[in-house]
Amino acid sequence: KFQYHLPLYRQHQRMKAAGIRMARSTLTGLTHRSAELLEPIYHAQLDSILRSQVLAMDETPIKAGRRERGRMQTAYFWPVYGDKNEIVFPFSPSRAVGMVRQVLGEYCGVLLSDGYQAYEKHAAEVNGLVHAQCWSHARRQLLKAQDVEPKLTGRALDLIGQLYEQ
């Protein structure tokens, strides 16, 4: 499932074609049990990341579950990256600020993220949390403004470029 990115139904089909008889529910149960066994590692890694002085967080949409027959619903992974090159991928069916609160809790330090309002809202509620927005996202906004203010945006883009040269 994980090494070859095969959905369980497809694995079940291949096993059946190879003469291996196993209920698909058994495959599902084994997958769930494997994930449960990894949970303590996930929590320990998240705890370590939350001790970082600077961490980065984002939300990434994925298709998960079924809203109705044949249609997948959107859910989210919220990768959190710490200053010891560690990363975890909390999952949520929602993009709401509640997930930021749940993952970060009372984290104090610098949170690097894009311009999504949920991060800013959480940072305003937690004393000691500094919200730093991503230069890449800021740069995109400047690129959009180039036609309106070419000199000012050109200078700002040059300065951002110098930051990346450091």
Tab-separated table of C-alpha atoms in Angstrom:
chain	number	residue	atom	x	y	z
A	1	LYS	CA	0.000	0.000	0.000
A	2	PHE	CA	2.579	2.547	1.058
A	3	GLN	CA	5.647	1.597	-0.956
A	4	TYR	CA	3.762	1.266	-4.251
A	5	HIS	CA	0.861	3.640	-3.463
A	6	LEU	CA	-1.721	0.956	-4.126
A	7	PRO	CA	-5.233	1.325	-2.759
A	8	LEU	CA	-6.348	-1.659	-0.717
A	9	TYR	CA	-9.010	-2.698	-3.243
A	10	ARG	CA	-6.324	-2.966	-5.924
A	11	GLN	CA	-4.019	-4.941	-3.632
A	12	HIS	CA	-6.925	-7.237	-2.865
A	13	GLN	CA	-7.509	-7.780	-6.600
A	14	ARG	CA	-3.834	-8.621	-7.179
A	15	MET	CA	-3.687	-10.988	-4.231
A	16	LYS	CA	-6.832	-12.765	-5.427
A	17	ALA	CA	-5.363	-13.081	-8.946
A	18	ALA	CA	-2.233	-14.621	-7.388
A	19	GLY	CA	-4.374	-17.184	-5.540
A	20	ILE	CA	-4.114	-15.564	-2.114
A	21	ARG	CA	-7.479	-15.563	-0.367
A	22	MET	CA	-7.917	-12.822	2.247
A	23	ALA	CA	-10.871	-10.623	3.109
A	24	ARG	CA	-10.459	-6.997	2.141
A	25	SER	CA	-11.550	-6.096	5.662
A	26	THR	CA	-8.449	-7.930	6.933
A	27	LEU	CA	-6.235	-5.689	4.792
A	28	THR	CA	-8.073	-2.637	6.109
A	29	GLY	CA	-7.684	-3.826	9.687
A	30	LEU	CA	-3.946	-4.450	9.235
A	31	THR	CA	-3.496	-0.980	7.751
A	32	HIS	CA	-5.359	0.664	10.642
A	33	ARG	CA	-3.395	-1.362	13.200
A	34	SER	CA	-0.089	-0.362	11.549
A	35	ALA	CA	-1.070	3.297	11.768
A	36	GLU	CA	-2.026	2.874	15.438
A	37	LEU	CA	1.393	1.357	16.188
A	38	LEU	CA	3.064	4.421	14.645
A	39	GLU	CA	1.031	6.956	16.653
A	40	PRO	CA	3.479	7.189	19.603
A	41	ILE	CA	6.281	7.987	17.155
A	42	TYR	CA	4.134	10.675	15.521
A	43	HIS	CA	3.328	12.283	18.901
A	44	ALA	CA	6.981	12.172	20.021
A	45	GLN	CA	8.078	13.776	16.759
A	46	LEU	CA	5.396	16.484	17.019
A	47	ASP	CA	6.488	17.204	20.614
A	48	SER	CA	10.069	17.581	19.391
A	49	ILE	CA	8.999	19.889	16.569
A	50	LEU	CA	7.010	22.049	18.994
A	51	ARG	CA	10.245	22.680	20.924
A	52	SER	CA	11.695	24.376	17.806
A	53	GLN	CA	12.414	28.091	17.868
A	54	VAL	CA	11.072	28.355	14.321
A	55	LEU	CA	8.622	26.056	12.603
A	56	ALA	CA	6.815	26.091	9.289
A	57	MET	CA	3.231	24.982	8.743
A	58	ASP	CA	0.999	24.707	5.714
A	59	GLU	CA	-2.241	23.051	4.704
A	60	THR	CA	-2.425	20.803	1.667
A	61	PRO	CA	-5.724	19.620	0.205
A	62	ILE	CA	-6.166	15.938	-0.626
A	63	LYS	CA	-9.061	13.814	-1.785
A	64	ALA	CA	-10.200	11.500	1.018
A	65	GLY	CA	-13.349	9.616	1.885
A	66	ARG	CA	-16.517	9.747	-0.123
A	67	ARG	CA	-19.131	12.480	-0.024
A	68	GLU	CA	-21.401	10.492	-2.305
A	69	ARG	CA	-20.959	7.577	-4.647
A	70	GLY	CA	-18.073	8.276	-7.004
A	71	ARG	CA	-17.194	11.690	-5.522
A	72	MET	CA	-14.301	12.244	-3.165
A	73	GLN	CA	-14.422	14.964	-0.514
A	74	THR	CA	-11.578	17.353	0.232
A	75	ALA	CA	-9.586	16.865	3.421
A	76	TYR	CA	-6.226	18.323	4.474
A	77	PHE	CA	-2.757	17.374	5.595
A	78	TRP	CA	-1.148	20.094	7.716
A	79	PRO	CA	2.630	19.506	7.420
A	80	VAL	CA	4.575	20.955	10.353
A	81	TYR	CA	8.348	21.284	9.907
A	82	GLY	CA	10.739	21.988	12.779
A	83	ASP	CA	14.254	23.355	13.039
A	84	LYS	CA	15.768	19.848	13.465
A	85	ASN	CA	14.613	18.792	9.981
A	86	GLU	CA	11.653	16.867	11.391
A	87	ILE	CA	8.219	16.857	9.826
A	88	VAL	CA	4.802	15.472	10.732
A	89	PHE	CA	1.604	15.436	8.699
A	90	PRO	CA	-1.476	15.947	10.897
A	91	PHE	CA	-4.700	15.111	9.063
A	92	SER	CA	-8.011	16.940	9.262
A	93	PRO	CA	-11.248	16.822	7.288
A	94	SER	CA	-11.333	20.614	7.644
A	95	ARG	CA	-9.233	23.696	6.900
A	96	ALA	CA	-10.575	25.542	9.955
A	97	VAL	CA	-8.459	27.462	12.471
A	98	GLY	CA	-9.330	24.782	15.035
A	99	MET	CA	-6.777	22.455	13.459
A	100	VAL	CA	-4.027	25.075	13.849
A	101	ARG	CA	-5.012	25.432	17.515
A	102	GLN	CA	-5.108	21.680	18.013
A	103	VAL	CA	-1.670	21.068	16.469
A	104	LEU	CA	0.213	24.092	17.828
A	105	GLY	CA	-1.511	24.464	21.185
A	106	GLU	CA	0.412	27.062	23.204
A	107	TYR	CA	3.524	26.908	21.011
A	108	CYS	CA	5.677	30.021	21.473
A	109	GLY	CA	8.262	30.856	18.858
A	110	VAL	CA	8.167	31.820	15.207
A	111	LEU	CA	5.542	30.281	12.954
A	112	LEU	CA	6.360	30.549	9.254
A	113	SER	CA	3.344	30.116	6.991
A	114	ASP	CA	1.544	31.435	3.965
A	115	GLY	CA	-1.056	34.188	4.155
A	116	TYR	CA	-3.959	31.954	5.197
A	117	GLN	CA	-5.933	33.801	7.895
A	118	ALA	CA	-6.131	30.805	10.260
A	119	TYR	CA	-2.439	31.176	11.166
A	120	GLU	CA	-2.758	34.902	11.794
A	121	LYS	CA	-5.867	34.381	13.898
A	122	HIS	CA	-4.153	31.739	16.029
A	123	ALA	CA	-1.009	33.881	16.427
A	124	ALA	CA	-3.148	36.771	17.696
A	125	GLU	CA	-4.566	34.481	20.402
A	126	VAL	CA	-1.273	33.031	21.672
A	127	ASN	CA	1.058	35.288	23.619
A	128	GLY	CA	4.665	34.786	22.489
A	129	LEU	CA	3.847	33.407	19.040
A	130	VAL	CA	5.271	35.424	16.168
A	131	HIS	CA	3.655	34.868	12.788
A	132	ALA	CA	6.183	35.228	9.963
A	133	GLN	CA	4.792	34.990	6.478
A	134	CYS	CA	6.592	33.177	3.703
A	135	TRP	CA	8.679	35.329	1.327
A	136	SER	CA	7.704	33.119	-1.570
A	137	HIS	CA	4.034	33.960	-1.047
A	138	ALA	CA	4.825	37.665	-0.558
A	139	ARG	CA	6.884	37.621	-3.750
A	140	ARG	CA	3.901	36.260	-5.722
A	141	GLN	CA	1.823	39.251	-4.659
A	142	LEU	CA	4.571	41.619	-5.799
A	143	LEU	CA	4.727	39.883	-9.169
A	144	LYS	CA	0.993	40.518	-9.572
A	145	ALA	CA	1.552	44.227	-8.835
A	146	GLN	CA	4.412	44.709	-11.303
A	147	ASP	CA	2.235	46.238	-14.003
A	148	VAL	CA	0.853	48.854	-11.593
A	149	GLU	CA	4.097	49.857	-9.815
A	150	PRO	CA	7.023	48.465	-11.815
A	151	LYS	CA	9.773	50.487	-10.047
A	152	LEU	CA	8.617	49.792	-6.482
A	153	THR	CA	7.893	46.138	-7.086
A	154	GLY	CA	11.179	45.752	-8.975
A	155	ARG	CA	13.102	47.130	-5.991
A	156	ALA	CA	11.200	44.902	-3.543
A	157	LEU	CA	11.837	41.830	-5.718
A	158	ASP	CA	15.552	42.723	-5.854
A	159	LEU	CA	15.664	42.907	-2.045
A	160	ILE	CA	13.919	39.547	-1.712
A	161	GLY	CA	16.416	38.116	-4.199
A	162	GLN	CA	19.265	39.387	-2.020
A	163	LEU	CA	17.762	37.608	0.975
A	164	TYR	CA	17.802	34.324	-0.951
A	165	GLU	CA	21.451	34.901	-1.957
A	166	GLN	CA	22.470	34.996	1.721
